[in-house]
Short mmCIF file of C-alpha atoms in Angstrom, two decimals:
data_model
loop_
_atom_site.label_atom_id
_atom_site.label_comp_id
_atom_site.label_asym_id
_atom_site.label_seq_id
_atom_site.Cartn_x
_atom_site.Cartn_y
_atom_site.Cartn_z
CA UNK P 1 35.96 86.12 117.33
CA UNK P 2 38.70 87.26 119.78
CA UNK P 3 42.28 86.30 119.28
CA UNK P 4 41.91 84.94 122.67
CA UNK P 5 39.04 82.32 122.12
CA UNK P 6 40.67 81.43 118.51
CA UNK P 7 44.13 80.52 119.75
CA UNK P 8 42.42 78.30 123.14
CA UNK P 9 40.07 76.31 120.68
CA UNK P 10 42.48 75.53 117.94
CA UNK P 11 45.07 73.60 119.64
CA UNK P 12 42.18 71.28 121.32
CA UNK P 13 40.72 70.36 117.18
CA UNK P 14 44.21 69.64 116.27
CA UNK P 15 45.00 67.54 119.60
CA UNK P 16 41.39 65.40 119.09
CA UNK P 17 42.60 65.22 115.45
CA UNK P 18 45.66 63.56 115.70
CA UNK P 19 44.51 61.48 118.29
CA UNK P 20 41.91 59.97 115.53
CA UNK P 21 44.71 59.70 113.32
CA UNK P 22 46.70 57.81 115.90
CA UNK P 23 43.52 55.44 116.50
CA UNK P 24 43.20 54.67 112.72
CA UNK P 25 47.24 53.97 112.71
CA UNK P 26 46.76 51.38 115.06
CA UNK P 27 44.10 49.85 113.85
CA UNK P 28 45.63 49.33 110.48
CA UNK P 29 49.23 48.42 111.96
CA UNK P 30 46.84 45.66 114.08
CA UNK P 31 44.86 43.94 110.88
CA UNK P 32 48.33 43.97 109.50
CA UNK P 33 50.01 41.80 112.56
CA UNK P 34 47.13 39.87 111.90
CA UNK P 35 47.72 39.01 108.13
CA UNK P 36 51.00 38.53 108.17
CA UNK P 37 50.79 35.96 111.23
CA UNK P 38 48.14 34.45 109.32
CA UNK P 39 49.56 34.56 106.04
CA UNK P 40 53.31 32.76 108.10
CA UNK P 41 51.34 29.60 109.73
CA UNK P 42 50.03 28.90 105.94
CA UNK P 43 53.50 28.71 104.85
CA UNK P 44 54.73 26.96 107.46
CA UNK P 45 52.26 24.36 106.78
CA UNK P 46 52.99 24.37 103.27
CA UNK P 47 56.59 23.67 104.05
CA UNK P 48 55.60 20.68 106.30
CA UNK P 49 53.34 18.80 103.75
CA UNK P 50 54.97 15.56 101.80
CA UNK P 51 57.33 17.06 98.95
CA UNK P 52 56.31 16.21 95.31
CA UNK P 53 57.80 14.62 92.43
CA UNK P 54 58.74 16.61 89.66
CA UNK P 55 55.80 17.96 87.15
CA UNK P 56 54.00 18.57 90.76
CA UNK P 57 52.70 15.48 91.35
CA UNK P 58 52.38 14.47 95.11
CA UNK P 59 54.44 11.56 95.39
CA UNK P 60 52.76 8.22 96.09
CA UNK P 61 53.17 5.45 98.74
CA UNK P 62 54.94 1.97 97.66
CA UNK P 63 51.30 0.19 98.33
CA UNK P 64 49.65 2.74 95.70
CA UNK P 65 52.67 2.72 93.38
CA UNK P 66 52.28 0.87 89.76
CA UNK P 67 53.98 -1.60 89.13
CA UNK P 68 57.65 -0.10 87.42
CA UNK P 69 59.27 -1.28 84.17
CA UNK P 70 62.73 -1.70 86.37
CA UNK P 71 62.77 -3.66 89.97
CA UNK P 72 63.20 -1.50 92.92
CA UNK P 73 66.64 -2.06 94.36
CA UNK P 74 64.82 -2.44 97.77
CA UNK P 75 62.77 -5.35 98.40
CA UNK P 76 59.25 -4.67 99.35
CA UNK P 77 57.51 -5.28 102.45
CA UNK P 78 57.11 -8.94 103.83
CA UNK P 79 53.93 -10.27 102.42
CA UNK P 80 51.31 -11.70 105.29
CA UNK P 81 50.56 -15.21 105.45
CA UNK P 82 47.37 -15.36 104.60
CA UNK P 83 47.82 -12.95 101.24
CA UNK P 84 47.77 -14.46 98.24
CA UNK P 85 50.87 -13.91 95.88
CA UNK P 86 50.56 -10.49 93.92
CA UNK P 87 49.54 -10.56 90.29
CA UNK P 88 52.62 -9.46 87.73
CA UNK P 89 51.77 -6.71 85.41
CA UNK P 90 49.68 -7.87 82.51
CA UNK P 91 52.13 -9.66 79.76
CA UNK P 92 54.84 -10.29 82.29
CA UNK P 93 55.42 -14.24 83.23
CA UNK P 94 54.85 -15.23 87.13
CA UNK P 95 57.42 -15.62 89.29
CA UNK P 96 57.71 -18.71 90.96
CA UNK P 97 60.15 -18.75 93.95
CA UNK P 98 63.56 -20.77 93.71
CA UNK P 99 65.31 -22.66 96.14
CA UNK P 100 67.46 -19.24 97.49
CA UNK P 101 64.09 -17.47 97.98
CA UNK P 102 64.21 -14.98 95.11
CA UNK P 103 61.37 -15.31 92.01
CA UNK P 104 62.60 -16.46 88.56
CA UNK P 105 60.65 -16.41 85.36
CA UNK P 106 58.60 -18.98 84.55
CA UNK P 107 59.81 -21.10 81.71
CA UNK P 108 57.94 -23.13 79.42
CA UNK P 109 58.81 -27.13 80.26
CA UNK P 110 60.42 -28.96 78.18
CA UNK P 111 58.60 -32.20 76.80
CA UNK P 112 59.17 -35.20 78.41
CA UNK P 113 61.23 -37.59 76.42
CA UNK P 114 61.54 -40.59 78.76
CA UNK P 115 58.98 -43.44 78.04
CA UNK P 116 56.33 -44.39 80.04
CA UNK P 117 57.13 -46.98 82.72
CA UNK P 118 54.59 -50.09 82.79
CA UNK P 119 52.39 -49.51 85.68
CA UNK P 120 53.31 -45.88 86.27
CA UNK P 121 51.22 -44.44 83.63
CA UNK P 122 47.67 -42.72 82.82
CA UNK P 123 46.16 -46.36 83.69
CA UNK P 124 43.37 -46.14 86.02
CA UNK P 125 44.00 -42.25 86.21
CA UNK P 126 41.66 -41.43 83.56
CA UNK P 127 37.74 -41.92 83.11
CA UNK P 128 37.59 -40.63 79.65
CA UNK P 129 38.18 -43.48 77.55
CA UNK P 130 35.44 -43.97 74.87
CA UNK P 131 37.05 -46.58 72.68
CA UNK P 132 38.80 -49.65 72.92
CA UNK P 133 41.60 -47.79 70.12
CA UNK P 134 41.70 -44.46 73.17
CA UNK P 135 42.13 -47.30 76.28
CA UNK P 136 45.06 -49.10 74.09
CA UNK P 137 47.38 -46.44 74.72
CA UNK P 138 46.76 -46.34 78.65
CA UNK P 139 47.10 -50.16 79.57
CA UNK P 140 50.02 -51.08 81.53
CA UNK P 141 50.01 -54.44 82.52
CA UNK P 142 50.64 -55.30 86.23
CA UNK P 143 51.03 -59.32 87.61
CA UNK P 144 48.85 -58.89 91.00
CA UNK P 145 47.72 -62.47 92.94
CA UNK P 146 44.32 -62.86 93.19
CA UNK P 147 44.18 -64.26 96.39
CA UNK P 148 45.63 -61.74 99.42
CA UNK P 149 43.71 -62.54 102.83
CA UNK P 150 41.26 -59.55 102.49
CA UNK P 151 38.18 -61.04 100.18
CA UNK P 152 36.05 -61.04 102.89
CA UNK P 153 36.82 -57.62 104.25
CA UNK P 154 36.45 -55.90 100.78
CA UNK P 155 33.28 -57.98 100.04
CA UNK P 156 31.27 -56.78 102.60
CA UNK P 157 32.39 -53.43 101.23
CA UNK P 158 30.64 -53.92 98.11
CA UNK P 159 26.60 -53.19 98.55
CA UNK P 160 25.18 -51.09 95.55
CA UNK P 161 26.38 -50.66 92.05
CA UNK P 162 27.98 -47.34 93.02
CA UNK P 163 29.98 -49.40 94.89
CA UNK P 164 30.90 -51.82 92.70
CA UNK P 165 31.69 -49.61 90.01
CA UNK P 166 34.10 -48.07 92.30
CA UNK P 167 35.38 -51.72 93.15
CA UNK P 168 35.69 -52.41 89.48
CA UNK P 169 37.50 -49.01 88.94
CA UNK P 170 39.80 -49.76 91.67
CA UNK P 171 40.72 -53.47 90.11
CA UNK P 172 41.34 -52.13 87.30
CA UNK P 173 44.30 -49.71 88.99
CA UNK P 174 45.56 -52.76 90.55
CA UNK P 175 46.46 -54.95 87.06
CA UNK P 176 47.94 -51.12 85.14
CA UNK P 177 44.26 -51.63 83.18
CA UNK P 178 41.69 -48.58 81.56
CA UNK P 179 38.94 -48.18 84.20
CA UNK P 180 36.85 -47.91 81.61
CA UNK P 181 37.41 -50.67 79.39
CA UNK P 182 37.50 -52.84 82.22
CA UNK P 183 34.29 -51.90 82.96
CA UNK P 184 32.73 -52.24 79.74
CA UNK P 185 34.44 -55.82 79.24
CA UNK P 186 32.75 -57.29 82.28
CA UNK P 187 29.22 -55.61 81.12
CA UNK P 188 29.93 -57.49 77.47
CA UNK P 189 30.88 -60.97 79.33
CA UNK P 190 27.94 -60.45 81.64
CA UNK P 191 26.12 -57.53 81.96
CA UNK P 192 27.81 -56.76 85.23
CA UNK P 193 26.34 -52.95 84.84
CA UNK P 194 23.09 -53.11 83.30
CA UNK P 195 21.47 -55.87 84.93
CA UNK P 196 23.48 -56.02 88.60
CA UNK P 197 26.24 -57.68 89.41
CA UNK P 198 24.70 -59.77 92.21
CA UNK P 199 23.34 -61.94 88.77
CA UNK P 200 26.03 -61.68 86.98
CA UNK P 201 28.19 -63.14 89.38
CA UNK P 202 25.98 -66.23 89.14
CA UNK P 203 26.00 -66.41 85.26
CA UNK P 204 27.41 -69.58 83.71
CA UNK P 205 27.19 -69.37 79.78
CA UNK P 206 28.26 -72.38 77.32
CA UNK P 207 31.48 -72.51 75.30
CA UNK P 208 30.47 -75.09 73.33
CA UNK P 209 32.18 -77.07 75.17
CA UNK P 210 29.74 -77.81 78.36
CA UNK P 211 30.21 -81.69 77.67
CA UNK P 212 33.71 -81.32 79.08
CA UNK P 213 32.21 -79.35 82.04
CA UNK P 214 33.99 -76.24 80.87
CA UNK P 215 31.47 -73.30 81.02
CA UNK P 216 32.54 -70.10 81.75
CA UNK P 217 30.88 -68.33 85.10
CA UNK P 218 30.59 -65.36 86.77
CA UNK P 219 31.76 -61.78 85.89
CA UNK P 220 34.62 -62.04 83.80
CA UNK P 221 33.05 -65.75 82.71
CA UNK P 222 36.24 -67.55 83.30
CA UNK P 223 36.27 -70.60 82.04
CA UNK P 224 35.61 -73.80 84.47
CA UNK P 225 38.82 -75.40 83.74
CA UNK P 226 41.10 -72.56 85.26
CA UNK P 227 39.43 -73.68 88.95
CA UNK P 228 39.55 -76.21 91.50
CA UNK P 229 43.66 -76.18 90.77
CA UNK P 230 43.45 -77.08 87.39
CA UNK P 231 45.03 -74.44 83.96
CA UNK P 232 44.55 -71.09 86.34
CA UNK P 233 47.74 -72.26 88.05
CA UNK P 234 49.35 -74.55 85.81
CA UNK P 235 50.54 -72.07 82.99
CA UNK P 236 47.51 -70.45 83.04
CA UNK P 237 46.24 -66.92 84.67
CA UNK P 238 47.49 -68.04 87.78
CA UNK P 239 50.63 -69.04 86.83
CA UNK P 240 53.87 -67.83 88.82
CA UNK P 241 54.07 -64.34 87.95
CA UNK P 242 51.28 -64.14 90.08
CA UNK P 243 52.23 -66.32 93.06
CA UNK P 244 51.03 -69.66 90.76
CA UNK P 245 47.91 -69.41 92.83
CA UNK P 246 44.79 -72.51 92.68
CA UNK P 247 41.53 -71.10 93.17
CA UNK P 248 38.69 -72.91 93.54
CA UNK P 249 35.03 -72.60 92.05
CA UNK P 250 33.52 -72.10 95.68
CA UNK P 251 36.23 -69.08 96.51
CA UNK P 252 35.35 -67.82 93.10
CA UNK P 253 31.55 -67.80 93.10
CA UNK P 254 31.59 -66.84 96.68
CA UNK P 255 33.45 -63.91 95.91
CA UNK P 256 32.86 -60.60 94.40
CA UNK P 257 36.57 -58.80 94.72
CA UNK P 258 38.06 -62.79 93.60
CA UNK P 259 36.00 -62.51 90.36
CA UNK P 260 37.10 -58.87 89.74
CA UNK P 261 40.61 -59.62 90.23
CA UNK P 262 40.79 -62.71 88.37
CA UNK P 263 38.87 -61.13 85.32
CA UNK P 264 41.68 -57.88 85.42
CA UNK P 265 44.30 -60.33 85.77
CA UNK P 266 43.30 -62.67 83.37
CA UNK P 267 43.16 -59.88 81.12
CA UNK P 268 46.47 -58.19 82.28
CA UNK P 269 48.39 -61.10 80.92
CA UNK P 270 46.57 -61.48 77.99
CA UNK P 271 47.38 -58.02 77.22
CA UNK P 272 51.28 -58.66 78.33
CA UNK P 273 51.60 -61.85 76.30
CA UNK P 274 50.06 -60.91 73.18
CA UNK P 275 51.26 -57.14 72.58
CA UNK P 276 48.72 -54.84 73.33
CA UNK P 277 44.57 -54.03 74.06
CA UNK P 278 43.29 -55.27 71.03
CA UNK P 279 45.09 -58.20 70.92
CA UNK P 280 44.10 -59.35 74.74
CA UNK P 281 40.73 -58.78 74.17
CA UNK P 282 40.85 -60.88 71.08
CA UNK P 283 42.64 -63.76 72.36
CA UNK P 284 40.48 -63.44 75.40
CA UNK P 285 37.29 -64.07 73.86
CA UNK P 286 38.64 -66.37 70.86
CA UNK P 287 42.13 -68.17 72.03
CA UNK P 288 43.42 -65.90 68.45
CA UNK P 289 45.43 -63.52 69.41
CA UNK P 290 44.58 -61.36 66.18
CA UNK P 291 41.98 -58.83 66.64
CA UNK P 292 40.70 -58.75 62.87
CA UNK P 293 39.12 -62.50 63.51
CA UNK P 294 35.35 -62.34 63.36
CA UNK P 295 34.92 -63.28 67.07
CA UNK P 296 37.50 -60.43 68.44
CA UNK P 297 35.97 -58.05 65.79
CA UNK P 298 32.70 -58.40 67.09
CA UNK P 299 33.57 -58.41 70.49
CA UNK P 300 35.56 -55.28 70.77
CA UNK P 301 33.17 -53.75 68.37
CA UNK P 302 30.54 -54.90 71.79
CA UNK P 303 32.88 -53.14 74.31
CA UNK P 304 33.19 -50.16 71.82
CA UNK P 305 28.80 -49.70 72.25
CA UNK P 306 29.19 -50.22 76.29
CA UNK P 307 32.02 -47.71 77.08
CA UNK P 308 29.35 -44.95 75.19
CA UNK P 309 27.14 -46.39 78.05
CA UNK P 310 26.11 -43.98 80.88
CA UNK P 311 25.08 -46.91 82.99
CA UNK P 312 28.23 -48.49 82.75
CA UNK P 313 30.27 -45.96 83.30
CA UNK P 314 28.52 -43.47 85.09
CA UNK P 315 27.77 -45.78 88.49
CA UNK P 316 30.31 -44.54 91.62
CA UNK P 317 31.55 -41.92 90.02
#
């Protein structure tokens, strides 16, 4: 080849060659740009995430926290209204807020040592009571008249046996006695519960004494010779810790809440006078105050068997 052609050819091969070199240059310094702007907007994302807690762990929101074994020396957000209060960690007492707004620890409370106050007690509270020995210890004795203006009113009140049970239970609240004894009393006198107490209001039974027109009537079967203004008021159950009230055989037989409150109050002071349950009962159904006399023995043994009695003390309840 002439020296001519070789040194007009050669120059052109190594132009076109580093102009291919200069393409592949560019290309490379190009994908670079690229990575290294990519590999810049991950790090500056990584630099704008939440910082962690040391060991690595992202750090948590105070809603997702657990609870910590020392209090936060920041209070906590405001609970809303309608939240209920947040359960302590398991073993910990409750709070209970105090007067300045802050929670103290619940403390045990101490027993009560003051005594019971007569009329202020479990009496009437409690629908439990399944023995004349049980009821003893929740009778507190209150003086009540018998006669207050609203007998008719509370009468007409007084339809069903649910309703006179609750009559009966409320009676019983009135004079500090056990609802339940009271009930099972006026089913002994005169099976107030089992066979209605539109009959047993009616009931007149014989003391023995029916020569001296002195039966006992109705539900409580109070005796004829505390009526018509004769022993109810004159040192009797009507005597002036109640008002010294006279009550007469029509108000009485006319009147369901009258024989329900003279019955509770006849047996309130028995109860007062005499020292306790038993001894009430006994000198209510004997005139002997002591409850070991055949008469009172069988008689509370009587009350004992009704206050075991669904349908004496299940009715309006």
């Amino acid at each position: 080849m002439p020296i001519q052609s070789i040194s007009h050819t050669q120059p052109n091969a190594w132009l076109q060659g580093d102009q291919s070199t200069t393409l592949q240059q560019d290309l490379i310094k190009k994908v670079l740009e690229m990575l290294l702007v990519s590999l810049l907007e991950k790090l500056g994302k990584k630099n704008d995430a939440p910082s962690s807690q040391p060991g690595g762990t992202p750090a948590s929101s105070p809603a997702s926290a657990p609870p910590s074994a020392s209090p936060s020396p920041s209070p906590g957000p405001a609970p809303s209204p309608s939240a209920g209060p947040a359960s302590p960690p398991s073993g910990a007492p409750a709070p209970t807020p105090t007067h300045d707004g802050t929670a103290d620890t619940v403390l045990a409370p101490a027993p009560s040592t003051s005594p019971a106050i007569p009329g202020s007690g479990t009496a009437g509270n409690d629908f439990g009571t399944q023995s004349v020995a049980e009821g003893a210890g929740k009778v507190y004795p209150k003086f009540e008249p018998v006669l207050r203006g609203d007998e008719s009113q509370k009468d007409a009140q007084i339809q069903t046996q649910a309703d006179f049970g609750k009559a009966a239970d409320a009676t019983a609240r009135e004079y500090g006695l056990d609802p339940n004894v009271f009930r099972a009393q006026l089913e002994v006198e005169s099976n107030a519960f089992s066979k209605g107490f539109q009959g047993a209001m009616k009931l007149e039974g014989d003391l023995g004494r029916a020569g001296e027109n002195n039966t006992s009537i109705g539900l409580g079967q109070i005796s004829r010779k505390f009526l018509d203004g004769r022993e109810w008021a004159d040192g009797g159950p009507g005597n002036e810790r109640v008002g010294g009230q006279k009550v007469s055989t029509e108000q009485y037989q006319g009147s369901v809440t009258t024989q329900l409150r003279m019955a509770a109050s006849n047996l309130a002071q028995r109860v007062a006078d005499h020292g306790g349950l038993q001894q009430g009962l006994a000198y209510y159904v004997s005139g002997n105050p002591d409850p070991g006399n055949a008469n009172a023995s069988a008689y509370i043994d009587r009350i004992n068997t009704a206050l075991k009695d669904p349908a004496v003390v299940g009715p309006g309840r």
